[in-house]
Amino acid sequence: MNKRIVSGMRSTGKLHLGHYLGVIQNWVKLQHEYESFFFVADWHALTTKYDKTENLKNDVVDVVADWLSCGIDPDKSTIYVQSLVPEIAELNIYLSMVTPQNWVERDPTLKDMAKILHSKEGTNSQISYGLMGYPVLMSADIMMFNSSFVPVGMDQVAHIEITRDIARRFNNIYKCEFFNEPKPILNHCSLICGLDGNKMGKSYGNDIKISDTAEVTAKKVMSAITDRSRMRKDDPGHPEDCQVAFKYWEIFGTEEEVATVKCECEKGLRGCADCKRQLGAKINEKLADIREKRAYYEAHPEEVHRIIKEGSAKARVEAQKVIKEVRNLVNMY
Ligand code: TRP
Ligand code: SF4
């Protein structure tokens, strides 16, 4: 049997091209090589949004619809929702007992999240007990399926390290070799930045969504920053200083197209507006199939619900095998 991978995303609502190029594309490839479990981390979403839950259900559906449109295949991968597999919560309890407090306090990702929380909600905002437990819950996600690998972005590597530490500690304490020490699978693709040159993110308003229409995409691309030193369209341009539009060309264009853009830009034969109009068309061409599927799932949410329910039931069967063994190892009644 193939080795297992597990990976998840918080339910943040409609996903953008950063998610697609940075994570989902990688999952789509990996699902052919590994027994794959992909889940929506709705409990993790609660760690920071516990008081704003009105869109939580819809957000889950949007995330899964985006995955399906991008090519995550429910016949190949198990697609599920974290909170529909309550065994994860039980495992989280056992793992939280063996995790020293200072391991979670050291978590750099958590420190960043705390900073963001402070800046949004004022300095007297408190980090909840649940948010403190973020890395332990994440370890439970991964160890629930005793997976060997976890495909993630660089920003999550510290969490995989904690998972390995927790797995080792559990095995030591209960004198077993039950849990694997999972390794990250890093995605080496170049990161796509937002339209303003900063990191692409929902909250920065600089993203292109997987579910955006061609018209919206074309319009957003027109707002991308270019070589700011250019005043007139026949000024010679500097593609290397064109932090967004030219970068997007490099991601979506063929080698030949990129060479043409570069050459014409440098010679002042290409105006930025025309260049971005072409770029928008190029991106839309690349995403056409995904968009078509996305529109289908938008119109058929019942199908997304069915896939979530079936996948979660399948995940539970596997989770129950593991939790039974864990209860035995810990000597629970
Ligand atoms: N923390 C991850 C993120 O913010 C999401 C996540 C939760 C995850 N549990 C996981 C990723 C388990 C991989 C494996 O992106
Ligand atoms: Fe960038 Fe294209 Fe303008 Fe050159 S012509 S600066 S590549 S947008």
Short mmCIF file of C-alpha atoms and ligand atoms in Angstrom, two decimals:
data_model
loop_
_atom_site.label_atom_id
_atom_site.label_comp_id
_atom_site.label_asym_id
_atom_site.label_seq_id
_atom_site.Cartn_x
_atom_site.Cartn_y
_atom_site.Cartn_z
CA MET A 1 0.00 0.00 0.00
CA ASN A 2 1.11 3.56 -0.68
CA LYS A 3 2.39 5.73 2.12
CA ARG A 4 0.01 8.23 3.58
CA ILE A 5 -0.05 11.98 3.44
CA VAL A 6 -2.29 14.30 5.41
CA SER A 7 -2.73 18.00 4.87
CA GLY A 8 -5.29 20.62 5.66
CA MET A 9 -6.30 24.22 5.29
CA ARG A 10 -8.20 26.41 7.65
CA SER A 11 -11.67 27.28 6.46
CA THR A 12 -11.02 30.88 5.51
CA GLY A 13 -13.59 31.04 2.70
CA LYS A 14 -12.88 31.33 -1.00
CA LEU A 15 -9.27 30.53 -1.82
CA HIS A 16 -6.92 32.52 -4.04
CA LEU A 17 -4.18 31.80 -6.56
CA GLY A 18 -1.59 31.72 -3.80
CA HIS A 19 -3.37 28.69 -2.34
CA TYR A 20 -3.67 27.12 -5.76
CA LEU A 21 -0.08 27.58 -6.91
CA GLY A 22 1.49 27.17 -3.49
CA VAL A 23 -0.42 24.21 -2.07
CA ILE A 24 -3.32 22.72 -4.03
CA GLN A 25 -1.38 22.13 -7.25
CA ASN A 26 1.08 20.11 -5.22
CA TRP A 27 -1.69 18.06 -3.59
CA VAL A 28 -3.17 17.31 -7.00
CA LYS A 29 0.14 15.77 -8.06
CA LEU A 30 0.73 13.94 -4.80
CA GLN A 31 -2.70 12.30 -4.72
CA HIS A 32 -1.51 9.95 -7.49
CA GLU A 33 1.52 8.84 -5.47
CA TYR A 34 0.20 8.62 -1.92
CA GLU A 35 -2.86 7.55 -0.04
CA SER A 36 -4.06 11.11 0.54
CA PHE A 37 -6.16 12.75 3.24
CA PHE A 38 -7.12 16.38 2.71
CA PHE A 39 -9.27 18.18 5.22
CA VAL A 40 -10.78 21.52 6.10
CA ALA A 41 -9.51 22.59 9.51
CA ASP A 42 -12.65 24.21 10.87
CA TRP A 43 -11.57 23.80 14.49
CA HIS A 44 -8.35 25.58 13.63
CA ALA A 45 -10.42 28.37 12.08
CA LEU A 46 -12.22 28.66 15.42
CA THR A 47 -8.98 29.31 17.28
CA THR A 48 -9.09 32.88 15.99
CA LYS A 49 -12.69 33.26 14.79
CA TYR A 50 -14.63 31.73 17.68
CA ASP A 51 -16.71 34.90 17.95
CA LYS A 52 -17.39 35.29 14.22
CA THR A 53 -18.83 31.98 13.15
CA GLU A 54 -21.73 33.08 10.96
CA ASN A 55 -19.91 32.13 7.72
CA LEU A 56 -18.19 29.02 9.04
CA LYS A 57 -20.38 26.48 7.21
CA ASN A 58 -20.25 28.35 3.92
CA ASP A 59 -16.51 28.78 4.22
CA VAL A 60 -16.08 25.02 4.46
CA VAL A 61 -18.14 24.46 1.32
CA ASP A 62 -16.22 27.17 -0.56
CA VAL A 63 -12.87 25.64 0.32
CA VAL A 64 -13.90 22.16 -0.79
CA ALA A 65 -15.50 23.50 -4.00
CA ASP A 66 -12.21 25.25 -4.79
CA TRP A 67 -10.23 22.03 -4.18
CA LEU A 68 -12.50 19.98 -6.38
CA SER A 69 -12.31 22.55 -9.17
CA CYS A 70 -8.53 22.54 -9.02
CA GLY A 71 -8.41 18.78 -9.47
CA ILE A 72 -8.49 17.15 -6.04
CA ASP A 73 -10.29 13.95 -6.94
CA PRO A 74 -12.64 12.47 -4.33
CA ASP A 75 -12.13 9.02 -5.88
CA LYS A 76 -8.40 9.25 -5.23
CA SER A 77 -8.19 11.35 -2.08
CA THR A 78 -10.19 11.34 1.12
CA ILE A 79 -11.69 14.80 1.49
CA TYR A 80 -13.16 15.55 4.91
CA VAL A 81 -13.95 18.15 7.51
CA GLN A 82 -11.98 18.07 10.76
CA SER A 83 -14.97 18.55 13.05
CA LEU A 84 -16.79 15.63 11.40
CA VAL A 85 -14.05 13.33 12.66
CA PRO A 86 -14.42 13.67 16.45
CA GLU A 87 -11.69 11.07 17.01
CA ILE A 88 -9.28 13.93 16.24
CA ALA A 89 -10.55 15.78 19.31
CA GLU A 90 -10.04 12.68 21.45
CA LEU A 91 -6.51 12.20 20.16
CA ASN A 92 -5.91 15.89 20.84
CA ILE A 93 -6.64 15.20 24.52
CA TYR A 94 -4.11 12.37 24.81
CA LEU A 95 -1.47 14.38 22.98
CA SER A 96 -2.08 17.46 25.09
CA MET A 97 -1.26 15.40 28.22
CA VAL A 98 2.19 14.45 26.96
CA THR A 99 3.10 17.85 25.47
CA PRO A 100 5.16 20.09 27.76
CA GLN A 101 3.78 23.60 28.01
CA ASN A 102 6.99 25.23 26.84
CA TRP A 103 6.88 23.32 23.54
CA VAL A 104 3.71 25.14 22.52
CA GLU A 105 4.91 28.44 23.96
CA ARG A 106 8.01 28.26 21.74
CA ASP A 107 5.96 27.82 18.53
CA PRO A 108 7.02 30.70 16.23
CA THR A 109 3.82 30.56 14.14
CA LEU A 110 1.80 31.02 17.28
CA LYS A 111 3.85 34.07 18.22
CA ASP A 112 3.07 35.58 14.81
CA MET A 113 -0.63 34.84 15.18
CA ALA A 114 -0.62 36.43 18.60
CA LYS A 115 0.98 39.55 17.14
CA ILE A 116 -1.69 39.80 14.43
CA LEU A 117 -4.40 39.28 17.00
CA HIS A 118 -2.96 42.02 19.19
CA SER A 119 -2.74 44.46 16.29
CA LYS A 120 -6.36 43.76 15.29
CA GLU A 121 -8.05 43.61 18.64
CA GLY A 122 -5.86 45.73 20.87
CA THR A 123 -3.07 44.82 23.22
CA ASN A 124 -5.31 43.53 25.96
CA SER A 125 -6.76 40.83 23.71
CA GLN A 126 -6.15 37.45 25.24
CA ILE A 127 -4.86 34.38 23.44
CA SER A 128 -7.32 31.61 24.13
CA TYR A 129 -6.44 28.22 25.55
CA GLY A 130 -7.60 26.82 22.20
CA LEU A 131 -5.18 28.96 20.21
CA MET A 132 -2.34 27.90 22.53
CA GLY A 133 -3.23 24.35 21.62
CA TYR A 134 -3.03 25.00 17.86
CA PRO A 135 0.15 22.96 17.31
CA VAL A 136 -1.13 20.06 19.43
CA LEU A 137 -4.40 19.92 17.51
CA MET A 138 -2.41 20.03 14.31
CA SER A 139 -0.33 17.11 15.56
CA ALA A 140 -3.56 15.24 16.25
CA ASP A 141 -4.67 15.91 12.65
CA ILE A 142 -1.50 14.38 11.31
CA MET A 143 -1.08 11.52 13.78
CA MET A 144 -4.77 10.56 13.48
CA PHE A 145 -3.91 8.83 10.22
CA ASN A 146 -0.38 7.93 11.22
CA SER A 147 0.80 9.60 8.07
CA SER A 148 4.41 9.55 6.90
CA PHE A 149 4.45 12.88 5.11
CA VAL A 150 2.76 16.24 5.32
CA PRO A 151 2.80 18.49 2.24
CA VAL A 152 2.90 22.09 3.51
CA GLY A 153 4.37 25.50 2.85
CA MET A 154 7.52 26.70 4.62
CA ASP A 155 5.41 28.54 7.20
CA GLN A 156 4.12 25.26 8.66
CA VAL A 157 7.43 23.43 9.04
CA ALA A 158 7.79 24.40 12.71
CA HIS A 159 4.46 22.70 13.34
CA ILE A 160 5.63 19.48 11.75
CA GLU A 161 8.70 19.59 14.00
CA ILE A 162 6.47 19.75 17.06
CA THR A 163 4.44 16.86 15.68
CA ARG A 164 7.59 14.76 15.38
CA ASP A 165 8.55 15.65 18.94
CA ILE A 166 5.10 14.77 20.25
CA ALA A 167 5.05 11.48 18.34
CA ARG A 168 8.44 10.53 19.77
CA ARG A 169 7.41 11.50 23.28
CA PHE A 170 4.20 9.51 23.06
CA ASN A 171 6.11 6.44 21.86
CA ASN A 172 8.62 6.85 24.72
CA ILE A 173 6.06 7.33 27.45
CA TYR A 174 3.86 4.45 26.38
CA LYS A 175 6.81 2.27 25.39
CA CYS A 176 5.66 1.61 21.89
CA GLU A 177 6.60 2.39 18.33
CA PHE A 178 3.11 3.22 17.28
CA PHE A 179 3.36 6.67 15.77
CA ASN A 180 5.46 7.60 12.75
CA GLU A 181 7.53 10.75 12.93
CA PRO A 182 6.07 12.53 9.91
CA LYS A 183 8.20 14.59 7.57
CA PRO A 184 7.17 17.69 5.65
CA ILE A 185 7.02 17.63 1.86
CA LEU A 186 7.93 21.14 0.85
CA ASN A 187 6.58 22.76 -2.24
CA HIS A 188 9.35 24.50 -4.14
CA CYS A 189 7.23 26.47 -6.57
CA SER A 190 7.78 30.21 -6.65
CA LEU A 191 5.30 32.08 -4.51
CA ILE A 192 2.86 34.36 -6.25
CA CYS A 193 2.67 37.81 -4.67
CA GLY A 194 -0.45 39.94 -4.41
CA LEU A 195 -1.46 42.58 -6.95
CA ASP A 196 0.23 45.27 -4.84
CA GLY A 197 3.49 43.35 -4.49
CA ASN A 198 2.88 42.21 -0.91
CA LYS A 199 2.11 38.65 0.12
CA MET A 200 -1.16 37.55 -1.50
CA GLY A 201 -3.83 37.39 1.18
CA LYS A 202 -7.54 37.67 1.60
CA SER A 203 -7.30 40.33 4.27
CA TYR A 204 -4.97 42.52 2.20
CA GLY A 205 -7.51 42.85 -0.65
CA ASN A 206 -4.75 42.07 -3.16
CA ASP A 207 -5.75 38.59 -4.25
CA ILE A 208 -7.24 36.88 -7.29
CA LYS A 209 -9.67 34.21 -6.20
CA ILE A 210 -9.94 30.81 -7.81
CA SER A 211 -13.66 31.52 -8.07
CA ASP A 212 -13.33 35.01 -9.59
CA THR A 213 -14.88 35.38 -13.05
CA ALA A 214 -12.78 36.14 -16.10
CA GLU A 215 -14.06 39.73 -16.05
CA VAL A 216 -13.15 40.28 -12.41
CA THR A 217 -9.74 38.70 -12.98
CA ALA A 218 -9.03 40.91 -16.00
CA LYS A 219 -9.99 43.97 -14.01
CA LYS A 220 -7.86 42.99 -11.02
CA VAL A 221 -4.84 42.32 -13.24
CA MET A 222 -5.14 45.86 -14.64
CA SER A 223 -4.51 47.13 -11.11
CA ALA A 224 -1.26 45.16 -10.71
CA ILE A 225 1.79 47.30 -10.06
CA THR A 226 4.40 47.54 -12.82
CA ASP A 227 7.77 49.21 -13.31
CA ARG A 228 7.04 52.48 -11.53
CA SER A 229 9.83 54.39 -13.27
CA ARG A 230 7.95 54.28 -16.57
CA MET A 231 6.05 57.44 -17.38
CA ARG A 232 5.12 56.91 -21.02
CA LYS A 233 4.42 53.75 -22.89
CA ASP A 234 7.43 54.08 -25.17
CA ASP A 235 9.87 54.61 -22.28
CA PRO A 236 12.17 51.63 -22.05
CA GLY A 237 10.89 49.40 -19.21
CA HIS A 238 12.66 47.21 -16.66
CA PRO A 239 10.96 43.83 -16.32
CA GLU A 240 13.17 43.03 -13.32
CA ASP A 241 11.64 46.04 -11.52
CA CYS A 242 8.13 45.09 -12.60
CA GLN A 243 7.45 43.21 -9.39
CA VAL A 244 3.97 41.96 -10.11
CA ALA A 245 2.95 41.98 -13.78
CA PHE A 246 6.21 40.53 -15.06
CA LYS A 247 6.33 37.96 -12.22
CA TYR A 248 2.84 36.84 -13.22
CA TRP A 249 4.00 36.49 -16.82
CA GLU A 250 6.79 34.22 -15.61
CA ILE A 251 4.25 32.07 -13.78
CA PHE A 252 1.53 31.88 -16.42
CA GLY A 253 3.28 32.51 -19.75
CA THR A 254 5.33 30.16 -21.89
CA GLU A 255 9.08 30.70 -22.08
CA GLU A 256 8.62 32.25 -25.49
CA GLU A 257 5.93 34.65 -24.32
CA VAL A 258 8.06 35.74 -21.38
CA ALA A 259 11.00 36.39 -23.71
CA THR A 260 8.80 38.48 -26.01
CA VAL A 261 7.35 40.53 -23.14
CA LYS A 262 10.83 41.16 -21.74
CA CYS A 263 12.29 42.20 -25.07
CA GLU A 264 9.39 44.46 -26.07
CA CYS A 265 9.25 46.03 -22.61
CA GLU A 266 12.97 46.81 -22.60
CA LYS A 267 12.76 48.40 -26.04
CA GLY A 268 9.76 50.50 -25.14
CA LEU A 269 7.57 48.69 -27.66
CA ARG A 270 5.01 47.57 -25.12
CA GLY A 271 2.81 49.75 -22.96
CA CYS A 272 1.94 48.51 -19.48
CA ALA A 273 -1.82 48.71 -20.03
CA ASP A 274 -1.64 46.55 -23.14
CA CYS A 275 0.77 44.23 -21.43
CA LYS A 276 -1.60 43.71 -18.52
CA ARG A 277 -4.59 43.26 -20.81
CA GLN A 278 -2.74 40.41 -22.48
CA LEU A 279 -1.65 39.05 -19.14
CA GLY A 280 -5.23 38.99 -17.85
CA ALA A 281 -6.30 37.05 -20.94
CA LYS A 282 -3.43 34.63 -20.42
CA ILE A 283 -4.34 33.97 -16.80
CA ASN A 284 -7.97 33.48 -17.74
CA GLU A 285 -6.99 31.02 -20.44
CA LYS A 286 -4.92 29.02 -17.92
CA LEU A 287 -7.73 28.96 -15.39
CA ALA A 288 -10.62 28.33 -17.79
CA ASP A 289 -11.12 24.64 -16.90
CA ILE A 290 -10.92 25.34 -13.17
CA ARG A 291 -13.42 28.19 -13.49
CA GLU A 292 -15.85 26.04 -15.40
CA LYS A 293 -15.79 23.37 -12.70
CA ARG A 294 -16.00 26.03 -10.01
CA ALA A 295 -19.18 27.42 -11.53
CA TYR A 296 -20.61 23.90 -11.63
CA TYR A 297 -20.02 23.33 -7.90
CA GLU A 298 -21.32 26.78 -7.10
CA ALA A 299 -24.57 25.74 -8.76
CA HIS A 300 -24.54 22.26 -7.13
CA PRO A 301 -23.62 22.71 -3.47
CA GLU A 302 -25.48 19.46 -2.69
CA GLU A 303 -22.75 17.61 -4.54
CA VAL A 304 -20.06 19.27 -2.44
CA HIS A 305 -21.99 18.32 0.71
CA ARG A 306 -22.23 14.72 -0.45
CA ILE A 307 -18.48 14.53 -1.13
CA ILE A 308 -17.75 16.01 2.31
CA LYS A 309 -20.08 13.57 4.07
CA GLU A 310 -18.77 10.51 2.24
CA GLY A 311 -15.15 11.53 2.68
CA SER A 312 -15.62 12.26 6.37
CA ALA A 313 -17.26 8.87 6.94
CA LYS A 314 -14.33 7.20 5.19
CA ALA A 315 -11.83 9.18 7.26
CA ARG A 316 -13.63 8.17 10.46
CA VAL A 317 -13.25 4.48 9.71
CA GLU A 318 -9.46 4.94 9.60
CA ALA A 319 -9.45 7.28 12.59
CA GLN A 320 -11.36 4.78 14.69
CA LYS A 321 -8.73 2.11 14.09
CA VAL A 322 -6.02 4.45 15.33
CA ILE A 323 -7.94 5.77 18.33
CA LYS A 324 -8.74 2.23 19.47
CA GLU A 325 -5.06 1.42 19.50
CA VAL A 326 -4.21 4.68 21.29
CA ARG A 327 -6.78 4.00 24.02
CA ASN A 328 -5.16 0.61 24.49
CA LEU A 329 -1.67 2.04 24.69
CA VAL A 330 -2.70 4.69 27.22
CA ASN A 331 -4.65 2.04 29.21
CA MET A 332 -7.98 3.79 29.06
CA TYR A 333 -11.09 1.95 30.24
N1 TRP B 1 -2.09 25.21 10.15
C1 TRP B 1 -2.33 24.95 8.77
C2 TRP B 1 -2.43 26.29 8.03
O1 TRP B 1 -2.73 27.29 8.62
C3 TRP B 1 -3.60 24.17 8.55
C4 TRP B 1 -3.54 22.81 9.18
C5 TRP B 1 -4.21 22.40 10.28
C6 TRP B 1 -2.75 21.71 8.74
N2 TRP B 1 -3.92 21.09 10.55
C7 TRP B 1 -3.03 20.65 9.63
C8 TRP B 1 -1.86 21.51 7.69
C9 TRP B 1 -2.42 19.39 9.51
C10 TRP B 1 -1.24 20.27 7.56
C11 TRP B 1 -1.54 19.21 8.46
O2 TRP B 1 -2.24 26.32 6.85
FE1 SF4 B 2 5.78 45.24 -16.65
FE2 SF4 B 2 4.70 44.69 -18.99
FE3 SF4 B 2 4.86 47.23 -18.12
FE4 SF4 B 2 7.05 45.92 -18.87
S1 SF4 B 2 5.34 46.45 -20.17
S2 SF4 B 2 6.82 47.18 -17.03
S3 SF4 B 2 6.57 43.82 -18.18
S4 SF4 B 2 3.68 45.58 -17.24
#
